[in-house]
């Protein structure tokens, strides 16, 4: 209903032939909550929980079944694909349902369309069935989010095989954080639906409880779906680390092969680079304990041949050991 008519809410609901649904968007106007307190007798504790938009999904019964207070969490992706977590509150009385949306990101449009069409139980199931229909839309939206993240994880897995990079780690971790967020919502949502199924309050009809069981089963499926996606996300992270580790091992293997080949060559070059040779200034002869190979004929060529043979033998040895596979 419109904001300017909220002061007459008690008179609007006097007609017992109809059920009423008031959808309030935005929680900034304190006059709304003062009117609900004064006109309908809603507890200030309930009104405080509505304005405290960090509540977990829950169910509370007040004033000997005069009304029921419930909380759900509306999860959706904004234009930047960032997860938003908004609170949706319900106050259910005998023929009246008041919903509170934290923001103007409306999630009730499917329910409104069903009301306009008028098919099924949406018009004949009572006001508690209407609350169930809204909660069911919220829960079903979790499936859409999980399907989106499942496709994103599949894309990330393809990127792992094509061209792994550090962005894969960041993207996967962001999805994993989102999965943890929806898991924190899905567990208390399941408990809340279970409380609605088991409640003895006359405000919840037997028909509504029957359909609540279906929403409860959806929550269990969501929790299982979340755990599966978390395992996939963890597997992608582990795979990315393994690919990076294998790439590093390949680089280290190449460097090790090159170093192993050049170590003996460097040894030979180092020995002959010492130039231990000195002539006797009187006779011109080479003194003892010097390197005779320095004056051997074709010594330079023989040294290169020996070094080349050593290098080739090492390459053959490494190849037979499978280092080049």
PDB file of C-alpha atoms in Angstrom:
ATOM      1  CA  UNK A   1       0.000   0.000   0.000  1.00  0.00           C
ATOM      2  CA  UNK A   2       1.040   3.641  -0.276  1.00  0.00           C
ATOM      3  CA  UNK A   3       2.997   5.288   2.514  1.00  0.00           C
ATOM      4  CA  UNK A   4       0.484   8.085   3.020  1.00  0.00           C
ATOM      5  CA  UNK A   5      -2.225   5.578   3.993  1.00  0.00           C
ATOM      6  CA  UNK A   6      -0.227   3.741   6.661  1.00  0.00           C
ATOM      7  CA  UNK A   7      -1.859   5.795   9.410  1.00  0.00           C
ATOM      8  CA  UNK A   8      -5.204   4.201   8.565  1.00  0.00           C
ATOM      9  CA  UNK A   9      -3.947   0.632   8.540  1.00  0.00           C
ATOM     10  CA  UNK A  10      -6.076  -0.378  11.513  1.00  0.00           C
ATOM     11  CA  UNK A  11      -9.245   0.800   9.773  1.00  0.00           C
ATOM     12  CA  UNK A  12      -8.293  -0.856   6.487  1.00  0.00           C
ATOM     13  CA  UNK A  13      -8.042  -4.296   8.048  1.00  0.00           C
ATOM     14  CA  UNK A  14     -11.334  -4.113   9.963  1.00  0.00           C
ATOM     15  CA  UNK A  15     -13.140  -5.827   7.097  1.00  0.00           C
ATOM     16  CA  UNK A  16     -12.839  -9.528   7.945  1.00  0.00           C
ATOM     17  CA  UNK A  17     -13.913 -10.663   4.470  1.00  0.00           C
ATOM     18  CA  UNK A  18     -10.520  -9.983   2.914  1.00  0.00           C
ATOM     19  CA  UNK A  19      -6.857 -10.734   3.455  1.00  0.00           C
ATOM     20  CA  UNK A  20      -4.386  -7.859   3.294  1.00  0.00           C
ATOM     21  CA  UNK A  21      -0.758  -7.646   2.221  1.00  0.00           C
ATOM     22  CA  UNK A  22       1.214  -4.482   2.967  1.00  0.00           C
ATOM     23  CA  UNK A  23       4.684  -4.272   1.435  1.00  0.00           C
ATOM     24  CA  UNK A  24       6.915  -1.613   3.001  1.00  0.00           C
ATOM     25  CA  UNK A  25      10.155  -0.727   1.198  1.00  0.00           C
ATOM     26  CA  UNK A  26      12.880   1.132   2.999  1.00  0.00           C
ATOM     27  CA  UNK A  27      13.345   1.399   6.760  1.00  0.00           C
ATOM     28  CA  UNK A  28      14.351   5.037   7.124  1.00  0.00           C
ATOM     29  CA  UNK A  29      11.004   6.526   8.223  1.00  0.00           C
ATOM     30  CA  UNK A  30      10.446   6.059  11.990  1.00  0.00           C
ATOM     31  CA  UNK A  31       6.793   7.139  11.671  1.00  0.00           C
ATOM     32  CA  UNK A  32       5.965   3.832   9.984  1.00  0.00           C
ATOM     33  CA  UNK A  33       7.134   1.811  12.976  1.00  0.00           C
ATOM     34  CA  UNK A  34       5.512   4.142  15.467  1.00  0.00           C
ATOM     35  CA  UNK A  35       2.213   3.665  13.619  1.00  0.00           C
ATOM     36  CA  UNK A  36       2.588  -0.120  13.678  1.00  0.00           C
ATOM     37  CA  UNK A  37       3.255   0.023  17.402  1.00  0.00           C
ATOM     38  CA  UNK A  38       0.337   2.303  18.213  1.00  0.00           C
ATOM     39  CA  UNK A  39      -2.248   0.979  15.734  1.00  0.00           C
ATOM     40  CA  UNK A  40      -1.489  -2.760  15.638  1.00  0.00           C
ATOM     41  CA  UNK A  41       0.315  -3.283  18.931  1.00  0.00           C
ATOM     42  CA  UNK A  42       3.467  -4.694  17.347  1.00  0.00           C
ATOM     43  CA  UNK A  43       6.155  -5.174  19.982  1.00  0.00           C
ATOM     44  CA  UNK A  44       8.999  -2.688  19.953  1.00  0.00           C
ATOM     45  CA  UNK A  45      11.400  -5.626  20.112  1.00  0.00           C
ATOM     46  CA  UNK A  46      10.012  -6.834  16.787  1.00  0.00           C
ATOM     47  CA  UNK A  47      10.258  -3.366  15.276  1.00  0.00           C
ATOM     48  CA  UNK A  48      13.848  -3.142  16.496  1.00  0.00           C
ATOM     49  CA  UNK A  49      14.667  -6.465  14.827  1.00  0.00           C
ATOM     50  CA  UNK A  50      13.158  -5.182  11.578  1.00  0.00           C
ATOM     51  CA  UNK A  51      15.357  -2.099  11.571  1.00  0.00           C
ATOM     52  CA  UNK A  52      18.411  -4.148  12.610  1.00  0.00           C
ATOM     53  CA  UNK A  53      19.103  -5.488   9.153  1.00  0.00           C
ATOM     54  CA  UNK A  54      21.700  -8.054  10.210  1.00  0.00           C
ATOM     55  CA  UNK A  55      19.225 -10.599  11.662  1.00  0.00           C
ATOM     56  CA  UNK A  56      19.562 -14.273  10.819  1.00  0.00           C
ATOM     57  CA  UNK A  57      16.521 -16.070   9.384  1.00  0.00           C
ATOM     58  CA  UNK A  58      14.288 -16.902  12.320  1.00  0.00           C
ATOM     59  CA  UNK A  59      10.697 -17.353  13.521  1.00  0.00           C
ATOM     60  CA  UNK A  60       9.138 -15.843  16.670  1.00  0.00           C
ATOM     61  CA  UNK A  61       5.559 -16.086  17.972  1.00  0.00           C
ATOM     62  CA  UNK A  62       4.071 -13.239  20.027  1.00  0.00           C
ATOM     63  CA  UNK A  63       1.073 -12.483  22.230  1.00  0.00           C
ATOM     64  CA  UNK A  64      -0.485 -15.952  22.339  1.00  0.00           C
ATOM     65  CA  UNK A  65      -0.541 -16.431  18.553  1.00  0.00           C
ATOM     66  CA  UNK A  66      -1.738 -12.908  17.871  1.00  0.00           C
ATOM     67  CA  UNK A  67       0.986 -12.527  15.261  1.00  0.00           C
ATOM     68  CA  UNK A  68       4.125 -14.232  13.977  1.00  0.00           C
ATOM     69  CA  UNK A  69       7.398 -12.495  13.200  1.00  0.00           C
ATOM     70  CA  UNK A  70       9.790 -14.058  10.682  1.00  0.00           C
ATOM     71  CA  UNK A  71      12.999 -13.022   8.931  1.00  0.00           C
ATOM     72  CA  UNK A  72      14.474 -14.158   5.623  1.00  0.00           C
ATOM     73  CA  UNK A  73      17.558 -13.068   3.707  1.00  0.00           C
ATOM     74  CA  UNK A  74      17.234 -11.896   0.095  1.00  0.00           C
ATOM     75  CA  UNK A  75      20.457 -12.683  -1.793  1.00  0.00           C
ATOM     76  CA  UNK A  76      21.026 -11.268  -5.274  1.00  0.00           C
ATOM     77  CA  UNK A  77      23.814 -10.071  -7.554  1.00  0.00           C
ATOM     78  CA  UNK A  78      24.080  -6.407  -8.414  1.00  0.00           C
ATOM     79  CA  UNK A  79      25.224  -5.008 -11.745  1.00  0.00           C
ATOM     80  CA  UNK A  80      28.879  -5.709 -10.869  1.00  0.00           C
ATOM     81  CA  UNK A  81      28.013  -9.331  -9.942  1.00  0.00           C
ATOM     82  CA  UNK A  82      28.695  -8.570  -6.286  1.00  0.00           C
ATOM     83  CA  UNK A  83      26.519 -10.470  -3.816  1.00  0.00           C
ATOM     84  CA  UNK A  84      24.018  -8.349  -1.881  1.00  0.00           C
ATOM     85  CA  UNK A  85      22.523  -9.693   1.332  1.00  0.00           C
ATOM     86  CA  UNK A  86      19.318  -7.852   2.290  1.00  0.00           C
ATOM     87  CA  UNK A  87      16.849  -8.584   5.059  1.00  0.00           C
ATOM     88  CA  UNK A  88      13.173  -9.324   4.423  1.00  0.00           C
ATOM     89  CA  UNK A  89      10.909  -9.288   7.490  1.00  0.00           C
ATOM     90  CA  UNK A  90       7.378 -10.660   7.894  1.00  0.00           C
ATOM     91  CA  UNK A  91       4.626  -9.884  10.380  1.00  0.00           C
ATOM     92  CA  UNK A  92       1.758 -12.355   9.969  1.00  0.00           C
ATOM     93  CA  UNK A  93      -1.553 -11.967  11.789  1.00  0.00           C
ATOM     94  CA  UNK A  94      -4.949 -13.571  11.212  1.00  0.00           C
ATOM     95  CA  UNK A  95      -5.757 -11.870   7.903  1.00  0.00           C
ATOM     96  CA  UNK A  96      -2.833  -9.499   7.431  1.00  0.00           C
ATOM     97  CA  UNK A  97       0.699  -9.891   6.152  1.00  0.00           C
ATOM     98  CA  UNK A  98       3.174  -7.014   6.407  1.00  0.00           C
ATOM     99  CA  UNK A  99       6.506  -7.395   4.630  1.00  0.00           C
ATOM    100  CA  UNK A 100       9.522  -5.145   5.048  1.00  0.00           C
ATOM    101  CA  UNK A 101      12.216  -4.882   2.393  1.00  0.00           C
ATOM    102  CA  UNK A 102      15.465  -3.284   3.386  1.00  0.00           C
ATOM    103  CA  UNK A 103      16.073  -1.804  -0.065  1.00  0.00           C
ATOM    104  CA  UNK A 104      14.061  -1.171  -3.223  1.00  0.00           C
ATOM    105  CA  UNK A 105      15.533  -4.219  -4.978  1.00  0.00           C
ATOM    106  CA  UNK A 106      12.139  -5.936  -5.203  1.00  0.00           C
ATOM    107  CA  UNK A 107      12.091  -9.744  -5.056  1.00  0.00           C
ATOM    108  CA  UNK A 108       8.294 -10.159  -4.839  1.00  0.00           C
ATOM    109  CA  UNK A 109       7.405  -9.634  -8.494  1.00  0.00           C
ATOM    110  CA  UNK A 110       6.776 -13.367  -9.201  1.00  0.00           C
ATOM    111  CA  UNK A 111       4.282 -13.434  -6.312  1.00  0.00           C
ATOM    112  CA  UNK A 112       2.501 -10.331  -7.593  1.00  0.00           C
ATOM    113  CA  UNK A 113       2.165 -11.884 -11.045  1.00  0.00           C
ATOM    114  CA  UNK A 114       0.650 -15.018  -9.526  1.00  0.00           C
ATOM    115  CA  UNK A 115      -1.828 -12.861  -7.607  1.00  0.00           C
ATOM    116  CA  UNK A 116      -2.791 -11.037 -10.780  1.00  0.00           C
ATOM    117  CA  UNK A 117      -3.292 -14.295 -12.685  1.00  0.00           C
ATOM    118  CA  UNK A 118      -5.152 -15.847  -9.754  1.00  0.00           C
ATOM    119  CA  UNK A 119      -4.331 -19.477 -10.569  1.00  0.00           C
ATOM    120  CA  UNK A 120      -3.465 -22.090  -7.986  1.00  0.00           C
ATOM    121  CA  UNK A 121      -3.658 -21.583  -4.241  1.00  0.00           C
ATOM    122  CA  UNK A 122      -2.252 -18.076  -4.145  1.00  0.00           C
ATOM    123  CA  UNK A 123      -5.705 -16.464  -3.738  1.00  0.00           C
ATOM    124  CA  UNK A 124      -7.510 -19.236  -1.874  1.00  0.00           C
ATOM    125  CA  UNK A 125      -4.738 -20.588   0.343  1.00  0.00           C
ATOM    126  CA  UNK A 126      -5.024 -17.878   2.958  1.00  0.00           C
ATOM    127  CA  UNK A 127      -2.634 -15.244   4.201  1.00  0.00           C
ATOM    128  CA  UNK A 128      -0.147 -17.794   5.573  1.00  0.00           C
ATOM    129  CA  UNK A 129       0.109 -19.350   2.114  1.00  0.00           C
ATOM    130  CA  UNK A 130       0.996 -15.926   0.734  1.00  0.00           C
ATOM    131  CA  UNK A 131       3.865 -15.692   3.231  1.00  0.00           C
ATOM    132  CA  UNK A 132       5.003 -19.155   2.153  1.00  0.00           C
ATOM    133  CA  UNK A 133       4.889 -18.090  -1.521  1.00  0.00           C
ATOM    134  CA  UNK A 134       7.175 -15.135  -0.797  1.00  0.00           C
ATOM    135  CA  UNK A 135       9.593 -17.261   1.230  1.00  0.00           C
ATOM    136  CA  UNK A 136       9.620 -19.860  -1.530  1.00  0.00           C
ATOM    137  CA  UNK A 137      10.570 -17.214  -4.105  1.00  0.00           C
ATOM    138  CA  UNK A 138      13.442 -16.117  -1.871  1.00  0.00           C
ATOM    139  CA  UNK A 139      14.664 -19.701  -1.448  1.00  0.00           C
ATOM    140  CA  UNK A 140      14.322 -20.490  -5.152  1.00  0.00           C
ATOM    141  CA  UNK A 141      16.477 -17.458  -5.920  1.00  0.00           C
ATOM    142  CA  UNK A 142      19.308 -19.237  -4.092  1.00  0.00           C
ATOM    143  CA  UNK A 143      19.199 -21.919  -6.808  1.00  0.00           C
ATOM    144  CA  UNK A 144      19.677 -19.254  -9.484  1.00  0.00           C
ATOM    145  CA  UNK A 145      22.716 -17.912  -7.649  1.00  0.00           C
ATOM    146  CA  UNK A 146      24.226 -21.363  -7.218  1.00  0.00           C
ATOM    147  CA  UNK A 147      23.662 -22.209 -10.893  1.00  0.00           C
ATOM    148  CA  UNK A 148      25.415 -18.959 -11.848  1.00  0.00           C
ATOM    149  CA  UNK A 149      28.401 -19.727  -9.641  1.00  0.00           C
ATOM    150  CA  UNK A 150      28.470 -23.309 -10.910  1.00  0.00           C
ATOM    151  CA  UNK A 151      28.835 -22.027 -14.469  1.00  0.00           C
ATOM    152  CA  UNK A 152      31.521 -19.604 -13.318  1.00  0.00           C
ATOM    153  CA  UNK A 153      33.468 -22.470 -11.724  1.00  0.00           C
ATOM    154  CA  UNK A 154      33.187 -24.460 -14.961  1.00  0.00           C
ATOM    155  CA  UNK A 155      34.586 -21.467 -16.865  1.00  0.00           C
ATOM    156  CA  UNK A 156      37.420 -21.140 -14.356  1.00  0.00           C
ATOM    157  CA  UNK A 157      38.221 -24.825 -14.793  1.00  0.00           C
ATOM    158  CA  UNK A 158      38.484 -24.320 -18.561  1.00  0.00           C
ATOM    159  CA  UNK A 159      40.787 -21.356 -17.955  1.00  0.00           C
ATOM    160  CA  UNK A 160      42.970 -23.597 -15.796  1.00  0.00           C
ATOM    161  CA  UNK A 161      43.650 -25.924 -18.717  1.00  0.00           C
ATOM    162  CA  UNK A 162      44.044 -23.144 -21.294  1.00  0.00           C
ATOM    163  CA  UNK A 163      46.066 -20.460 -19.558  1.00  0.00           C
ATOM    164  CA  UNK A 164      46.374 -20.562 -15.748  1.00  0.00           C
ATOM    165  CA  UNK A 165      47.181 -17.283 -14.015  1.00  0.00           C
ATOM    166  CA  UNK A 166      46.863 -15.709 -10.580  1.00  0.00           C
ATOM    167  CA  UNK A 167      43.455 -14.187 -11.424  1.00  0.00           C
ATOM    168  CA  UNK A 168      42.016 -17.701 -11.334  1.00  0.00           C
ATOM    169  CA  UNK A 169      42.915 -17.936  -7.652  1.00  0.00           C
ATOM    170  CA  UNK A 170      41.263 -14.602  -6.864  1.00  0.00           C
ATOM    171  CA  UNK A 171      38.080 -15.375  -8.849  1.00  0.00           C
ATOM    172  CA  UNK A 172      37.706 -18.795  -7.271  1.00  0.00           C
ATOM    173  CA  UNK A 173      38.258 -17.441  -3.781  1.00  0.00           C
ATOM    174  CA  UNK A 174      35.614 -14.741  -4.366  1.00  0.00           C
ATOM    175  CA  UNK A 175      33.079 -17.410  -5.369  1.00  0.00           C
ATOM    176  CA  UNK A 176      34.024 -19.477  -2.340  1.00  0.00           C
ATOM    177  CA  UNK A 177      33.381 -16.511  -0.042  1.00  0.00           C
ATOM    178  CA  UNK A 178      29.969 -16.046  -1.652  1.00  0.00           C
ATOM    179  CA  UNK A 179      29.196 -19.729  -1.119  1.00  0.00           C
ATOM    180  CA  UNK A 180      30.079 -19.375   2.548  1.00  0.00           C
ATOM    181  CA  UNK A 181      27.707 -16.392   2.782  1.00  0.00           C
ATOM    182  CA  UNK A 182      24.778 -18.267   1.253  1.00  0.00           C
ATOM    183  CA  UNK A 183      25.552 -21.270   3.449  1.00  0.00           C
ATOM    184  CA  UNK A 184      25.281 -19.045   6.543  1.00  0.00           C
ATOM    185  CA  UNK A 185      21.837 -18.033   5.271  1.00  0.00           C
ATOM    186  CA  UNK A 186      20.591 -21.433   4.093  1.00  0.00           C
ATOM    187  CA  UNK A 187      21.133 -23.242   7.417  1.00  0.00           C
ATOM    188  CA  UNK A 188      19.016 -20.899   9.596  1.00  0.00           C
ATOM    189  CA  UNK A 189      16.485 -20.607   6.748  1.00  0.00           C
ATOM    190  CA  UNK A 190      16.052 -24.374   6.882  1.00  0.00           C
ATOM    191  CA  UNK A 191      15.611 -24.255  10.664  1.00  0.00           C
ATOM    192  CA  UNK A 192      13.046 -21.453  10.329  1.00  0.00           C
ATOM    193  CA  UNK A 193      11.008 -23.446   7.798  1.00  0.00           C
ATOM    194  CA  UNK A 194      11.186 -26.456  10.086  1.00  0.00           C
ATOM    195  CA  UNK A 195       9.800 -24.331  12.928  1.00  0.00           C
ATOM    196  CA  UNK A 196       6.941 -23.194  10.671  1.00  0.00           C
ATOM    197  CA  UNK A 197       6.134 -26.803   9.831  1.00  0.00           C
ATOM    198  CA  UNK A 198       6.111 -27.862  13.479  1.00  0.00           C
ATOM    199  CA  UNK A 199       4.374 -24.840  14.986  1.00  0.00           C
ATOM    200  CA  UNK A 200       0.977 -25.215  16.635  1.00  0.00           C
ATOM    201  CA  UNK A 201       0.005 -21.636  15.835  1.00  0.00           C
ATOM    202  CA  UNK A 202      -3.457 -21.369  14.204  1.00  0.00           C
ATOM    203  CA  UNK A 203      -2.039 -18.640  11.950  1.00  0.00           C
ATOM    204  CA  UNK A 204      -0.275 -21.299   9.861  1.00  0.00           C
ATOM    205  CA  UNK A 205      -2.787 -23.483   8.026  1.00  0.00           C
ATOM    206  CA  UNK A 206      -2.304 -27.181   7.328  1.00  0.00           C
ATOM    207  CA  UNK A 207      -2.190 -26.414   3.598  1.00  0.00           C
ATOM    208  CA  UNK A 208       0.656 -23.980   4.166  1.00  0.00           C
ATOM    209  CA  UNK A 209       2.561 -26.515   6.279  1.00  0.00           C
ATOM    210  CA  UNK A 210       2.297 -29.039   3.444  1.00  0.00           C
ATOM    211  CA  UNK A 211       3.907 -26.614   1.023  1.00  0.00           C
ATOM    212  CA  UNK A 212       6.434 -25.512   3.623  1.00  0.00           C
ATOM    213  CA  UNK A 213       7.795 -29.054   3.550  1.00  0.00           C
ATOM    214  CA  UNK A 214       8.618 -28.564  -0.120  1.00  0.00           C
ATOM    215  CA  UNK A 215      10.502 -25.333   0.670  1.00  0.00           C
ATOM    216  CA  UNK A 216      12.279 -27.177   3.487  1.00  0.00           C
ATOM    217  CA  UNK A 217      13.412 -29.847   1.012  1.00  0.00           C
ATOM    218  CA  UNK A 218      14.653 -27.078  -1.290  1.00  0.00           C
ATOM    219  CA  UNK A 219      16.803 -25.723   1.534  1.00  0.00           C
ATOM    220  CA  UNK A 220      18.359 -29.148   2.062  1.00  0.00           C
ATOM    221  CA  UNK A 221      19.085 -29.376  -1.678  1.00  0.00           C
ATOM    222  CA  UNK A 222      20.638 -25.910  -1.561  1.00  0.00           C
ATOM    223  CA  UNK A 223      22.915 -26.893   1.324  1.00  0.00           C
ATOM    224  CA  UNK A 224      24.027 -30.019  -0.570  1.00  0.00           C
ATOM    225  CA  UNK A 225      24.543 -27.924  -3.722  1.00  0.00           C
ATOM    226  CA  UNK A 226      26.666 -25.455  -1.754  1.00  0.00           C
ATOM    227  CA  UNK A 227      28.886 -28.208  -0.392  1.00  0.00           C
ATOM    228  CA  UNK A 228      29.394 -29.598  -3.904  1.00  0.00           C
ATOM    229  CA  UNK A 229      30.350 -26.188  -5.287  1.00  0.00           C
ATOM    230  CA  UNK A 230      32.702 -25.573  -2.367  1.00  0.00           C
ATOM    231  CA  UNK A 231      34.469 -28.846  -3.168  1.00  0.00           C
ATOM    232  CA  UNK A 232      34.762 -27.811  -6.823  1.00  0.00           C
ATOM    233  CA  UNK A 233      36.132 -24.399  -5.813  1.00  0.00           C
ATOM    234  CA  UNK A 234      38.667 -26.009  -3.489  1.00  0.00           C
ATOM    235  CA  UNK A 235      39.623 -28.470  -6.234  1.00  0.00           C
ATOM    236  CA  UNK A 236      40.151 -25.580  -8.669  1.00  0.00           C
ATOM    237  CA  UNK A 237      42.397 -23.806  -6.186  1.00  0.00           C
ATOM    238  CA  UNK A 238      44.389 -26.987  -5.554  1.00  0.00           C
ATOM    239  CA  UNK A 239      44.639 -27.640  -9.292  1.00  0.00           C
ATOM    240  CA  UNK A 240      45.865 -24.104  -9.922  1.00  0.00           C
ATOM    241  CA  UNK A 241      48.547 -24.512  -7.264  1.00  0.00           C
ATOM    242  CA  UNK A 242      49.516 -27.897  -8.726  1.00  0.00           C
ATOM    243  CA  UNK A 243      49.813 -26.452 -12.239  1.00  0.00           C
ATOM    244  CA  UNK A 244      51.959 -23.590 -10.960  1.00  0.00           C
ATOM    245  CA  UNK A 245      54.088 -26.056  -8.986  1.00  0.00           C
ATOM    246  CA  UNK A 246      54.487 -28.336 -12.009  1.00  0.00           C
ATOM    247  CA  UNK A 247      55.450 -25.377 -14.173  1.00  0.00           C
ATOM    248  CA  UNK A 248      58.056 -24.369 -11.597  1.00  0.00           C
ATOM    249  CA  UNK A 249      59.334 -27.954 -11.506  1.00  0.00           C
ATOM    250  CA  UNK A 250      59.710 -27.931 -15.300  1.00  0.00           C
ATOM    251  CA  UNK A 251      61.664 -24.689 -15.134  1.00  0.00           C
ATOM    252  CA  UNK A 252      63.870 -26.045 -12.360  1.00  0.00           C
ATOM    253  CA  UNK A 253      64.447 -29.242 -14.349  1.00  0.00           C
ATOM    254  CA  UNK A 254      65.643 -27.298 -17.392  1.00  0.00           C
ATOM    255  CA  UNK A 255      67.925 -25.170 -15.248  1.00  0.00           C
ATOM    256  CA  UNK A 256      69.235 -28.288 -13.500  1.00  0.00           C
ATOM    257  CA  UNK A 257      70.006 -29.985 -16.829  1.00  0.00           C
ATOM    258  CA  UNK A 258      71.811 -26.910 -18.114  1.00  0.00           C
ATOM    259  CA  UNK A 259      73.760 -26.569 -14.862  1.00  0.00           C
ATOM    260  CA  UNK A 260      74.648 -30.282 -14.820  1.00  0.00           C
ATOM    261  CA  UNK A 261      76.005 -30.082 -18.375  1.00  0.00           C
ATOM    262  CA  UNK A 262      78.099 -26.998 -17.749  1.00  0.00           C
ATOM    263  CA  UNK A 263      79.506 -27.978 -14.334  1.00  0.00           C
ATOM    264  CA  UNK A 264      82.215 -30.331 -15.727  1.00  0.00           C
ATOM    265  CA  UNK A 265      82.857 -27.965 -18.630  1.00  0.00           C
ATOM    266  CA  UNK A 266      83.311 -25.101 -16.202  1.00  0.00           C
ATOM    267  CA  UNK A 267      85.643 -27.295 -14.151  1.00  0.00           C
ATOM    268  CA  UNK A 268      87.869 -27.987 -17.148  1.00  0.00           C
ATOM    269  CA  UNK A 269      87.828 -24.355 -18.261  1.00  0.00           C
ATOM    270  CA  UNK A 270      88.647 -23.277 -14.721  1.00  0.00           C
ATOM    271  CA  UNK A 271      91.689 -25.528 -14.473  1.00  0.00           C
ATOM    272  CA  UNK A 272      93.157 -24.417 -17.760  1.00  0.00           C
ATOM    273  CA  UNK A 273      92.292 -20.834 -17.054  1.00  0.00           C
ATOM    274  CA  UNK A 274      94.742 -20.769 -14.134  1.00  0.00           C
ATOM    275  CA  UNK A 275      97.699 -20.464 -16.602  1.00  0.00           C
ATOM    276  CA  UNK A 276     100.269 -22.128 -14.331  1.00  0.00           C
ATOM    277  CA  UNK A 277     103.300 -21.751 -16.574  1.00  0.00           C
ATOM    278  CA  UNK A 278     106.667 -20.092 -15.870  1.00  0.00           C
ATOM    279  CA  UNK A 279     109.963 -20.199 -17.757  1.00  0.00           C
ATOM    280  CA  UNK A 280     113.400 -20.266 -16.217  1.00  0.00           C
ATOM    281  CA  UNK A 281     114.796 -16.822 -17.097  1.00  0.00           C
ATOM    282  CA  UNK A 282     118.326 -18.267 -17.449  1.00  0.00           C
ATOM    283  CA  UNK A 283     117.680 -21.329 -19.638  1.00  0.00           C
ATOM    284  CA  UNK A 284     114.199 -20.523 -21.077  1.00  0.00           C
ATOM    285  CA  UNK A 285     112.929 -23.951 -20.065  1.00  0.00           C
ATOM    286  CA  UNK A 286     109.530 -24.620 -18.491  1.00  0.00           C
ATOM    287  CA  UNK A 287     109.936 -25.174 -14.803  1.00  0.00           C
ATOM    288  CA  UNK A 288     108.563 -28.295 -13.141  1.00  0.00           C
ATOM    289  CA  UNK A 289     105.124 -28.553 -11.480  1.00  0.00           C
ATOM    290  CA  UNK A 290     103.510 -26.448 -14.191  1.00  0.00           C
ATOM    291  CA  UNK A 291     100.835 -27.469 -16.671  1.00  0.00           C
ATOM    292  CA  UNK A 292     102.491 -29.269 -19.598  1.00  0.00           C
ATOM    293  CA  UNK A 293      99.216 -29.394 -21.509  1.00  0.00           C
ATOM    294  CA  UNK A 294      99.416 -25.637 -21.987  1.00  0.00           C
ATOM    295  CA  UNK A 295     102.167 -26.201 -24.552  1.00  0.00           C
ATOM    296  CA  UNK A 296     100.824 -29.392 -26.134  1.00  0.00           C
ATOM    297  CA  UNK A 297     100.302 -29.229 -29.903  1.00  0.00           C
ATOM    298  CA  UNK A 298      96.606 -28.767 -30.739  1.00  0.00           C
ATOM    299  CA  UNK A 299      95.880 -28.586 -26.990  1.00  0.00           C
ATOM    300  CA  UNK A 300      93.165 -25.975 -27.511  1.00  0.00           C
ATOM    301  CA  UNK A 301      91.366 -28.225 -30.045  1.00  0.00           C
ATOM    302  CA  UNK A 302      91.729 -31.324 -27.860  1.00  0.00           C
ATOM    303  CA  UNK A 303      90.242 -29.468 -24.903  1.00  0.00           C
ATOM    304  CA  UNK A 304      87.191 -28.463 -26.933  1.00  0.00           C
ATOM    305  CA  UNK A 305      86.742 -32.028 -28.146  1.00  0.00           C
ATOM    306  CA  UNK A 306      86.913 -33.415 -24.620  1.00  0.00           C
ATOM    307  CA  UNK A 307      84.391 -30.843 -23.393  1.00  0.00           C
ATOM    308  CA  UNK A 308      82.018 -31.557 -26.299  1.00  0.00           C
ATOM    309  CA  UNK A 309      82.223 -35.317 -25.685  1.00  0.00           C
ATOM    310  CA  UNK A 310      81.452 -34.844 -21.997  1.00  0.00           C
ATOM    311  CA  UNK A 311      78.459 -32.633 -22.831  1.00  0.00           C
ATOM    312  CA  UNK A 312      77.098 -35.127 -25.386  1.00  0.00           C
ATOM    313  CA  UNK A 313      77.512 -38.056 -22.987  1.00  0.00           C
ATOM    314  CA  UNK A 314      75.619 -36.148 -20.314  1.00  0.00           C
ATOM    315  CA  UNK A 315      72.785 -35.299 -22.710  1.00  0.00           C
ATOM    316  CA  UNK A 316      72.537 -38.971 -23.738  1.00  0.00           C
ATOM    317  CA  UNK A 317      72.511 -40.022 -20.074  1.00  0.00           C
ATOM    318  CA  UNK A 318      69.781 -37.524 -19.150  1.00  0.00           C
ATOM    319  CA  UNK A 319      67.723 -38.558 -22.161  1.00  0.00           C
ATOM    320  CA  UNK A 320      67.906 -42.233 -21.222  1.00  0.00           C
ATOM    321  CA  UNK A 321      66.852 -41.327 -17.699  1.00  0.00           C
ATOM    322  CA  UNK A 322      63.751 -39.611 -19.120  1.00  0.00           C
ATOM    323  CA  UNK A 323      64.592 -36.058 -18.063  1.00  0.00           C
ATOM    324  CA  UNK A 324      63.561 -34.638 -21.420  1.00  0.00           C
ATOM    325  CA  UNK A 325      60.058 -36.189 -21.424  1.00  0.00           C
TER     326      UNK A 325
END
